[in-house]
Amino acid sequence: MKLGIIGASGFIGRSIVKEGLLLKHEIIAISRSGIFEKTNGLTSVHCDVFNTEDLKQTLKHVDIIISAYNPGWSNPKLYEDFMKGSKNIIKVSKELQKPLVIIGGASSLLLQNGEPLYYKLSGDLKVMVKGAFDLFEEIKKDRSFKWTFISPAQEILPLETREKFKVGEDYLLYNSRGKSQINIIDLAHFVLTQGIDPFNQYKHLTLSNI
């Protein structure tokens, strides 16, 4: 399968690229300025997500678009750029009629009382994750394009060891230690197996290690 991965040079994006190659997918790795080693099955493209025509040309032959887009946590216009970039990615997905898998954050997941985690956050963290929360709120009832929204566990661990994990929808999951955590390699594998499965379109998926 040919996959277009946006935000390919970031923490999550690089792991998805690596796992995608292991799974023998053909990868178009899209980033602002990321550098990748030459590898069979991998094409690296520098592209601005705000440039609709360039993005369309880059993605026109892929089977599925995966967005791990993040304009940078230190970006003073983080929210504005995230929303603008994400909406442009959605626009391209619609115009090309390509399924879109979005990796957001845990803020849109619900606590056991049914309240979104976002409302329990405060300070800089709440400001940083507002974009992902608002984006899900905007698309959750949208059926004009094929989407899947993945909200990983609250903490993504930079571990390459594979562990057992559980999967759910809408509600924040916890492990046996009472923490909401997932290894980055397990998240990448999940995105490239269950995340791209047409059965999971229009679903809000999450996962946590056991």
Coordinates of N, CA and C in Angstrom, one line a residue:
M1 N 0.8 -1.2 0.0 CA 0.0 0.0 0.0 C 0.9 1.2 0.0
K2 N 0.4 2.3 -0.7 CA 1.2 3.5 -0.7 C 0.6 4.5 0.2
L3 N 1.4 5.0 1.2 CA 1.0 5.8 2.3 C 1.7 7.2 2.2
G4 N 0.9 8.2 2.4 CA 1.5 9.6 2.5 C 1.4 10.0 4.0
I5 N 2.6 10.2 4.5 CA 2.7 10.5 6.0 C 3.1 12.0 6.1
I6 N 2.2 12.8 6.7 CA 2.5 14.2 6.9 C 3.0 14.4 8.3
G7 N 4.0 15.2 8.5 CA 4.7 15.3 9.8 C 5.6 14.2 10.0
A8 N 6.2 13.7 8.9 CA 7.0 12.5 8.9 C 8.3 12.6 9.7
S9 N 8.8 13.8 9.9 CA 10.1 14.0 10.6 C 9.9 14.2 12.1
G10 N 8.7 14.2 12.6 CA 8.4 14.4 14.0 C 8.5 13.1 14.8
F11 N 8.3 13.2 16.1 CA 8.4 12.1 17.0 C 7.5 10.9 16.6
I12 N 6.3 11.2 16.4 CA 5.3 10.1 16.0 C 5.5 9.8 14.5
G13 N 5.7 10.8 13.7 CA 5.8 10.6 12.2 C 7.0 9.7 11.9
R14 N 8.2 9.9 12.5 CA 9.3 9.1 12.2 C 9.1 7.6 12.5
S15 N 8.4 7.4 13.6 CA 8.2 6.0 14.1 C 7.2 5.3 13.1
I16 N 6.2 6.1 12.6 CA 5.3 5.5 11.6 C 6.0 5.2 10.3
V17 N 6.9 6.1 9.9 CA 7.7 5.8 8.7 C 8.5 4.5 8.8
K18 N 9.2 4.4 9.9 CA 10.0 3.2 10.2 C 9.2 2.0 10.2
E19 N 8.1 2.0 10.9 CA 7.2 0.8 11.0 C 6.6 0.5 9.7
G20 N 6.2 1.5 8.9 CA 5.6 1.3 7.6 C 6.5 0.6 6.7
L21 N 7.8 1.0 6.7 CA 8.8 0.3 5.9 C 9.0 -1.2 6.3
L22 N 9.0 -1.4 7.6 CA 9.0 -2.8 8.1 C 7.9 -3.6 7.6
L23 N 6.7 -3.0 7.5 CA 5.5 -3.7 7.0 C 5.4 -3.7 5.5
K24 N 6.4 -3.2 4.8 CA 6.6 -3.3 3.3 C 5.6 -2.4 2.6
H25 N 5.2 -1.3 3.3 CA 4.4 -0.2 2.6 C 5.4 0.7 1.8
E26 N 4.8 1.3 0.8 CA 5.6 2.3 0.1 C 5.2 3.7 0.8
I27 N 6.3 4.4 1.2 CA 6.1 5.6 2.0 C 6.5 6.8 1.3
I28 N 5.6 7.8 1.3 CA 5.9 9.2 0.9 C 6.0 10.0 2.2
A29 N 7.2 10.3 2.7 CA 7.4 11.0 3.9 C 7.4 12.5 3.7
I30 N 6.4 13.2 4.2 CA 6.2 14.6 3.9 C 6.6 15.4 5.2
S31 N 7.5 16.4 5.1 CA 7.8 17.3 6.2 C 8.3 18.6 5.7
R32 N 8.5 19.5 6.6 CA 9.0 20.9 6.2 C 10.5 20.8 5.7
S33 N 11.3 20.1 6.5 CA 12.7 20.0 6.2 C 13.4 18.8 6.7
G34 N 12.6 17.7 6.9 CA 13.2 16.5 7.5 C 14.2 15.8 6.6
I35 N 15.2 15.1 7.2 CA 16.2 14.4 6.4 C 16.0 12.9 6.8
F36 N 16.0 12.1 5.7 CA 15.8 10.6 5.9 C 16.9 9.9 5.1
E37 N 17.4 8.8 5.7 CA 18.4 8.0 4.9 C 17.7 7.4 3.7
K38 N 18.4 7.3 2.6 CA 17.9 6.6 1.4 C 17.5 5.2 1.7
T39 N 16.3 4.8 1.5 CA 15.8 3.5 1.8 C 14.9 3.0 0.7
N40 N 14.9 1.8 0.4 CA 14.0 1.2 -0.6 C 12.5 1.4 -0.1
G41 N 11.7 1.9 -0.9 CA 10.3 2.1 -0.5 C 10.0 3.5 0.1
L42 N 11.0 4.3 0.3 CA 10.8 5.6 0.9 C 11.2 6.7 0.0
T43 N 10.2 7.7 -0.1 CA 10.4 8.9 -0.8 C 10.2 10.1 0.1
S44 N 11.2 10.9 0.3 CA 11.1 12.1 1.2 C 10.8 13.3 0.4
V45 N 9.7 14.0 0.8 CA 9.3 15.2 0.1 C 9.2 16.4 1.1
H46 N 9.8 17.5 0.8 CA 9.7 18.7 1.6 C 8.5 19.5 1.0
C47 N 7.5 19.7 1.8 CA 6.2 20.3 1.4 C 5.6 21.1 2.5
D48 N 5.1 22.3 2.2 CA 4.4 23.1 3.2 C 2.9 22.8 3.2
V49 N 2.4 22.4 4.3 CA 1.0 21.9 4.4 C 0.0 23.1 4.1
F50 N 0.5 24.3 4.1 CA -0.3 25.4 3.7 C -0.5 25.6 2.2
N51 N 0.4 24.9 1.5 CA 0.4 25.0 0.0 C -0.5 23.9 -0.5
T52 N -1.7 24.2 -0.8 CA -2.7 23.2 -1.2 C -2.3 22.5 -2.5
E53 N -1.9 23.2 -3.5 CA -1.5 22.5 -4.8 C -0.3 21.6 -4.6
D54 N 0.7 22.1 -3.9 CA 1.9 21.2 -3.7 C 1.5 19.9 -3.0
L55 N 0.7 20.1 -2.0 CA 0.2 19.0 -1.2 C -0.6 18.0 -2.0
K56 N -1.5 18.5 -2.8 CA -2.3 17.7 -3.7 C -1.4 16.9 -4.7
Q57 N -0.4 17.5 -5.2 CA 0.5 16.9 -6.2 C 1.3 15.8 -5.5
T58 N 1.7 16.0 -4.3 CA 2.5 15.1 -3.5 C 1.7 13.8 -3.1
L59 N 0.4 14.0 -2.9 CA -0.5 13.0 -2.3 C -1.4 12.3 -3.4
K60 N -1.3 12.8 -4.6 CA -2.4 12.3 -5.5 C -2.3 10.8 -5.9
H61 N -1.2 10.2 -5.7 CA -1.1 8.8 -6.0 C -1.1 7.8 -4.8
V62 N -1.2 8.4 -3.6 CA -1.2 7.5 -2.4 C -2.6 6.9 -2.2
D63 N -2.6 5.8 -1.4 CA -3.9 5.1 -1.1 C -4.5 5.7 0.1
I64 N -3.7 6.1 1.1 CA -4.2 6.6 2.4 C -3.2 7.8 2.8
I65 N -3.8 8.8 3.4 CA -3.1 9.9 4.0 C -3.1 9.7 5.5
I66 N -1.9 9.8 6.1 CA -1.7 9.7 7.6 C -1.2 11.1 8.0
S67 N -1.9 11.8 8.9 CA -1.4 13.1 9.4 C -0.9 13.0 10.8
A68 N 0.4 13.2 11.0 CA 0.9 13.4 12.4 C 1.4 14.8 12.4
Y69 N 0.7 15.7 11.8 CA 1.1 17.1 11.7 C 1.2 17.8 13.0
N70 N 2.3 18.5 13.3 CA 2.4 19.4 14.4 C 3.3 20.5 14.0
P71 N 2.9 21.7 14.1 CA 3.7 22.9 13.7 C 4.9 23.2 14.7
G72 N 5.0 22.4 15.8 CA 6.1 22.7 16.7 C 5.5 23.2 18.0
W73 N 5.9 22.5 19.1 CA 5.3 22.9 20.5 C 5.8 24.3 20.9
S74 N 7.0 24.7 20.4 CA 7.5 26.1 20.7 C 7.0 27.2 19.8
N75 N 6.2 26.8 18.8 CA 5.6 27.8 17.9 C 4.7 28.7 18.6
P76 N 4.9 30.0 18.6 CA 4.0 31.0 19.2 C 2.6 31.0 18.6
K77 N 2.5 30.5 17.4 CA 1.2 30.4 16.7 C 0.8 29.0 16.6
L78 N 1.1 28.2 17.6 CA 0.8 26.8 17.6 C -0.6 26.5 17.2
Y79 N -1.6 27.1 17.9 CA -3.0 26.8 17.7 C -3.4 27.2 16.3
E80 N -3.1 28.4 15.9 CA -3.5 28.9 14.6 C -2.9 28.1 13.5
D81 N -1.6 27.8 13.6 CA -1.0 27.0 12.5 C -1.5 25.6 12.5
F82 N -1.7 25.0 13.6 CA -2.2 23.6 13.7 C -3.6 23.5 13.0
M83 N -4.5 24.4 13.4 CA -5.8 24.4 12.8 C -5.8 24.7 11.3
K84 N -5.0 25.7 10.9 CA -4.9 26.0 9.5 C -4.3 24.9 8.7
G85 N -3.2 24.3 9.2 CA -2.6 23.2 8.5 C -3.5 22.0 8.4
S86 N -4.1 21.6 9.5 CA -5.0 20.4 9.6 C -6.2 20.6 8.7
K87 N -6.8 21.8 8.6 CA -7.9 22.0 7.8 C -7.5 21.9 6.3
N88 N -6.3 22.3 6.0 CA -5.8 22.2 4.6 C -5.6 20.8 4.2
I89 N -5.1 20.0 5.2 CA -4.9 18.6 4.9 C -6.2 17.9 4.7
I90 N -7.2 18.3 5.5 CA -8.6 17.7 5.3 C -9.1 18.1 3.9
K91 N -8.9 19.4 3.5 CA -9.4 19.9 2.2 C -8.8 19.0 1.1
V92 N -7.5 18.7 1.2 CA -6.8 17.9 0.2 C -7.3 16.5 0.2
S93 N -7.6 16.0 1.4 CA -8.2 14.6 1.5 C -9.5 14.6 0.8
K94 N -10.3 15.6 1.0 CA -11.6 15.6 0.3 C -11.5 15.7 -1.2
E95 N -10.7 16.6 -1.6 CA -10.5 16.9 -3.1 C -10.0 15.7 -3.8
L96 N -9.0 15.0 -3.1 CA -8.4 13.8 -3.8 C -9.2 12.5 -3.5
Q97 N -10.2 12.6 -2.6 CA -11.0 11.5 -2.2 C -10.2 10.4 -1.6
K98 N -9.2 10.8 -0.7 CA -8.4 9.8 -0.1 C -8.7 9.7 1.4
P99 N -8.8 8.5 1.9 CA -9.0 8.3 3.4 C -7.9 9.0 4.2
L100 N -8.3 9.6 5.3 CA -7.3 10.3 6.1 C -7.3 9.8 7.6
V101 N -6.2 9.4 8.1 CA -6.0 9.0 9.4 C -5.3 10.1 10.2
I102 N -5.9 10.7 11.2 CA -5.3 11.8 12.0 C -4.9 11.3 13.3
I103 N -3.6 11.6 13.7 CA -3.2 11.3 15.0 C -3.3 12.6 15.8
G104 N -4.2 12.6 16.8 CA -4.4 13.7 17.6 C -3.8 13.5 19.0
G105 N -4.4 14.0 20.0 CA -3.9 13.8 21.4 C -5.0 13.2 22.3
A106 N -4.7 13.0 23.5 CA -5.6 12.4 24.5 C -6.7 13.4 25.0
S107 N -6.5 14.7 24.7 CA -7.4 15.7 25.3 C -8.8 15.5 24.9
S108 N -9.1 14.9 23.7 CA -10.5 14.7 23.3 C -11.1 13.4 23.9
L109 N -10.3 12.6 24.5 CA -10.9 11.4 25.1 C -11.7 11.7 26.4
L110 N -12.6 10.9 26.7 CA -13.5 11.1 27.8 C -13.1 10.4 29.0
L111 N -13.3 11.0 30.2 CA -13.1 10.4 31.5 C -14.3 9.5 31.8
Q112 N -14.2 8.8 32.9 CA -15.3 7.8 33.2 C -16.6 8.6 33.4
N113 N -16.5 9.8 33.9 CA -17.8 10.6 34.1 C -18.3 11.2 32.8
G114 N -17.7 10.9 31.7 CA -18.2 11.4 30.4 C -17.7 12.8 30.0
E115 N -16.8 13.3 30.9 CA -16.3 14.7 30.6 C -15.0 14.6 29.8
P116 N -14.7 15.4 28.8 CA -13.5 15.3 28.1 C -12.3 15.6 29.0
L117 N -11.2 14.9 28.8 CA -10.0 15.1 29.6 C -9.5 16.6 29.4
Y118 N -9.8 17.2 28.3 CA -9.4 18.6 28.0 C -9.8 19.5 29.1
Y119 N -11.0 19.3 29.6 CA -11.6 20.3 30.6 C -10.9 20.1 31.9
K120 N -10.1 19.1 32.1 CA -9.4 18.9 33.4 C -8.0 19.4 33.4
L121 N -7.6 19.8 32.2 CA -6.2 20.3 32.0 C -6.2 21.8 32.4
S122 N -4.9 22.3 32.6 CA -4.8 23.7 32.9 C -3.4 24.2 32.4
G123 N -3.3 25.5 32.4 CA -2.0 26.1 32.1 C -1.5 25.9 30.7
D124 N -0.2 25.9 30.5 CA 0.4 25.7 29.2 C -0.1 24.5 28.4
L125 N -0.2 23.4 29.2 CA -0.6 22.1 28.6 C -2.0 22.2 27.9
K126 N -2.9 22.9 28.6 CA -4.2 23.0 28.0 C -4.2 23.9 26.7
V127 N -3.3 24.9 26.7 CA -3.2 25.7 25.5 C -2.6 24.9 24.4
M128 N -1.6 24.1 24.7 CA -0.9 23.3 23.7 C -1.7 22.3 23.0
V129 N -2.7 21.7 23.7 CA -3.5 20.6 23.1 C -4.9 21.1 22.6
K130 N -5.1 22.4 22.7 CA -6.4 22.9 22.3 C -6.7 22.6 20.9
G131 N -5.7 22.7 20.0 CA -5.9 22.4 18.6 C -6.5 21.0 18.3
A132 N -5.8 20.0 18.8 CA -6.3 18.7 18.6 C -7.7 18.4 19.1
F133 N -8.0 19.0 20.3 CA -9.3 18.9 20.9 C -10.4 19.6 19.9
D134 N -10.1 20.8 19.5 CA -11.1 21.5 18.7 C -11.2 20.8 17.3
L135 N -10.1 20.3 16.8 CA -10.2 19.6 15.5 C -11.1 18.4 15.5
F136 N -11.0 17.6 16.6 CA -11.9 16.5 16.7 C -13.4 16.9 16.8
E137 N -13.6 17.9 17.6 CA -14.9 18.4 17.8 C -15.5 18.9 16.5
E138 N -14.7 19.4 15.6 CA -15.2 19.9 14.3 C -15.5 18.8 13.3
I139 N -14.8 17.7 13.4 CA -15.0 16.6 12.3 C -15.8 15.4 12.8
K140 N -16.1 15.3 14.1 CA -16.6 14.1 14.6 C -18.0 13.7 14.0
K141 N -18.7 14.7 13.5 CA -20.0 14.4 12.8 C -19.9 14.6 11.3
D142 N -18.7 14.8 10.8 CA -18.5 15.1 9.3 C -18.4 13.8 8.6
R143 N -19.3 13.6 7.6 CA -19.2 12.4 6.8 C -18.9 12.7 5.3
S144 N -18.4 13.9 5.1 CA -18.1 14.3 3.7 C -16.7 13.8 3.2
F145 N -16.0 13.2 4.1 CA -14.7 12.5 3.7 C -14.5 11.4 4.7
K146 N -13.6 10.4 4.3 CA -13.3 9.3 5.1 C -12.2 9.5 6.1
W147 N -12.5 9.5 7.4 CA -11.5 9.8 8.4 C -11.5 8.8 9.5
T148 N -10.4 8.7 10.1 CA -10.2 8.0 11.4 C -9.4 8.9 12.3
F149 N -9.8 9.1 13.5 CA -9.1 9.9 14.5 C -8.5 9.1 15.6
I150 N -7.2 9.1 15.7 CA -6.6 8.3 16.8 C -6.0 9.2 17.9
S151 N -6.5 9.0 19.1 CA -6.1 9.7 20.3 C -5.3 8.7 21.1
P152 N -4.0 8.7 21.1 CA -3.2 7.8 21.9 C -3.4 8.0 23.4
A153 N -2.8 7.1 24.1 CA -2.7 7.3 25.6 C -2.2 8.6 25.9
Q154 N -2.4 9.1 27.2 CA -2.0 10.4 27.6 C -0.5 10.6 27.5
E155 N 0.3 9.5 27.7 CA 1.8 9.6 27.7 C 2.3 8.6 26.7
I156 N 3.0 9.2 25.7 CA 3.7 8.3 24.7 C 5.1 8.1 25.0
L157 N 5.5 6.9 25.3 CA 6.8 6.6 25.8 C 7.8 6.4 24.6
P158 N 9.0 6.9 24.6 CA 9.9 6.8 23.5 C 10.6 5.4 23.6
L159 N 9.9 4.4 23.6 CA 10.4 3.0 23.7 C 10.2 2.2 22.5
E160 N 11.2 1.5 22.0 CA 11.1 0.6 20.8 C 10.7 -0.8 21.2
T161 N 10.5 -1.1 22.4 CA 10.1 -2.5 22.8 C 8.6 -2.6 22.6
R162 N 8.2 -3.7 22.1 CA 6.8 -4.0 21.8 C 6.1 -4.7 23.0
E163 N 5.0 -4.1 23.4 CA 4.2 -4.7 24.5 C 2.8 -5.0 24.1
K164 N 2.1 -5.7 24.9 CA 0.7 -5.9 24.7 C -0.1 -4.6 25.0
F165 N -1.1 -4.3 24.2 CA -1.9 -3.1 24.5 C -3.3 -3.4 24.3
K166 N -4.2 -2.5 24.9 CA -5.6 -2.7 24.7 C -6.1 -1.5 23.9
V167 N -7.2 -1.7 23.2 CA -7.8 -0.7 22.3 C -9.2 -0.4 22.7
G168 N -9.5 0.9 22.5 CA -10.9 1.3 22.8 C -11.3 2.5 21.9
E169 N -12.5 3.0 22.3 CA -13.0 4.2 21.5 C -13.5 5.2 22.5
D170 N -13.2 6.4 22.3 CA -13.7 7.6 23.0 C -13.2 7.8 24.4
Y171 N -13.0 6.7 25.2 CA -12.7 6.9 26.6 C -11.2 6.6 26.9
L172 N -10.6 7.4 27.7 CA -9.2 7.3 28.1 C -9.0 5.9 28.8
L173 N -7.9 5.2 28.4 CA -7.6 3.9 28.9 C -6.4 4.0 29.8
Y174 N -6.3 3.1 30.8 CA -5.2 3.0 31.7 C -4.6 1.6 31.8
N175 N -3.3 1.6 32.1 CA -2.7 0.3 32.3 C -2.9 -0.3 33.7
S176 N -2.3 -1.4 34.0 CA -2.4 -2.0 35.3 C -1.8 -1.2 36.4
R177 N -1.0 -0.2 36.1 CA -0.3 0.7 37.1 C -1.1 2.0 37.3
G178 N -2.3 2.0 36.6 CA -3.1 3.2 36.7 C -2.7 4.4 35.9
K179 N -1.8 4.1 34.9 CA -1.3 5.2 34.0 C -1.8 5.0 32.6
S180 N -2.0 6.1 31.9 CA -2.4 6.1 30.5 C -1.1 6.2 29.7
Q181 N -0.6 5.1 29.2 CA 0.7 5.1 28.5 C 0.7 4.2 27.3
I182 N 1.5 4.5 26.3 CA 1.7 3.6 25.2 C 3.1 3.8 24.6
N183 N 3.8 2.7 24.2 CA 5.1 2.9 23.6 C 4.9 3.4 22.2
I184 N 5.9 4.2 21.8 CA 5.8 4.8 20.5 C 5.7 3.8 19.3
I185 N 6.5 2.7 19.5 CA 6.5 1.7 18.4 C 5.1 1.0 18.3
D186 N 4.5 0.8 19.5 CA 3.1 0.2 19.5 C 2.1 1.1 18.9
L187 N 2.2 2.4 19.1 CA 1.3 3.4 18.5 C 1.5 3.3 17.0
A188 N 2.7 3.3 16.5 CA 3.0 3.3 15.1 C 2.4 2.0 14.4
H189 N 2.6 0.9 15.1 CA 2.1 -0.4 14.6 C 0.5 -0.3 14.5
F190 N -0.1 0.3 15.5 CA -1.5 0.4 15.6 C -2.1 1.3 14.4
V191 N -1.4 2.4 14.2 CA -1.8 3.3 13.1 C -1.8 2.6 11.8
L192 N -0.8 1.7 11.6 CA -0.5 1.1 10.3 C -1.3 -0.2 10.1
T193 N -2.0 -0.6 11.2 CA -2.8 -1.9 11.1 C -4.3 -1.5 11.3
Q194 N -4.7 -1.2 12.5 CA -6.1 -0.9 12.8 C -6.4 0.5 12.3
G195 N -5.5 1.5 12.4 CA -5.8 2.8 12.0 C -6.2 3.0 10.5
I196 N -5.5 2.2 9.6 CA -5.8 2.4 8.2 C -6.8 1.4 7.7
D197 N -7.4 0.6 8.6 CA -8.4 -0.4 8.3 C -9.7 0.4 8.0
P198 N -10.3 0.1 6.8 CA -11.6 0.8 6.4 C -12.7 0.6 7.5
F199 N -12.6 -0.5 8.2 CA -13.6 -0.9 9.2 C -13.7 0.2 10.3
N200 N -12.5 0.9 10.5 CA -12.5 1.9 11.6 C -12.7 3.3 11.1
Q201 N -13.2 3.5 9.9 CA -13.5 4.9 9.4 C -14.6 5.5 10.3
Y202 N -14.5 6.7 10.5 CA -15.5 7.5 11.4 C -15.4 7.1 12.8
K203 N -14.3 6.5 13.3 CA -14.2 6.1 14.7 C -13.1 7.0 15.4
H204 N -13.3 7.1 16.7 CA -12.3 7.8 17.5 C -11.6 6.7 18.3
L205 N -10.5 6.3 17.9 CA -9.8 5.2 18.5 C -8.7 5.6 19.5
T206 N -8.5 4.8 20.5 CA -7.4 5.0 21.5 C -6.8 3.7 21.8
L207 N -5.6 3.8 22.5 CA -4.9 2.6 22.9 C -4.0 2.9 24.1
S208 N -3.8 1.9 24.9 CA -2.9 2.0 26.1 C -2.2 0.7 26.3
N209 N -1.0 0.7 26.8 CA -0.4 -0.6 27.2 C -1.1 -1.2 28.4
I210 N -0.9 -2.5 28.5 CA -1.6 -3.3 29.5 C -0.8 -3.3 30.9

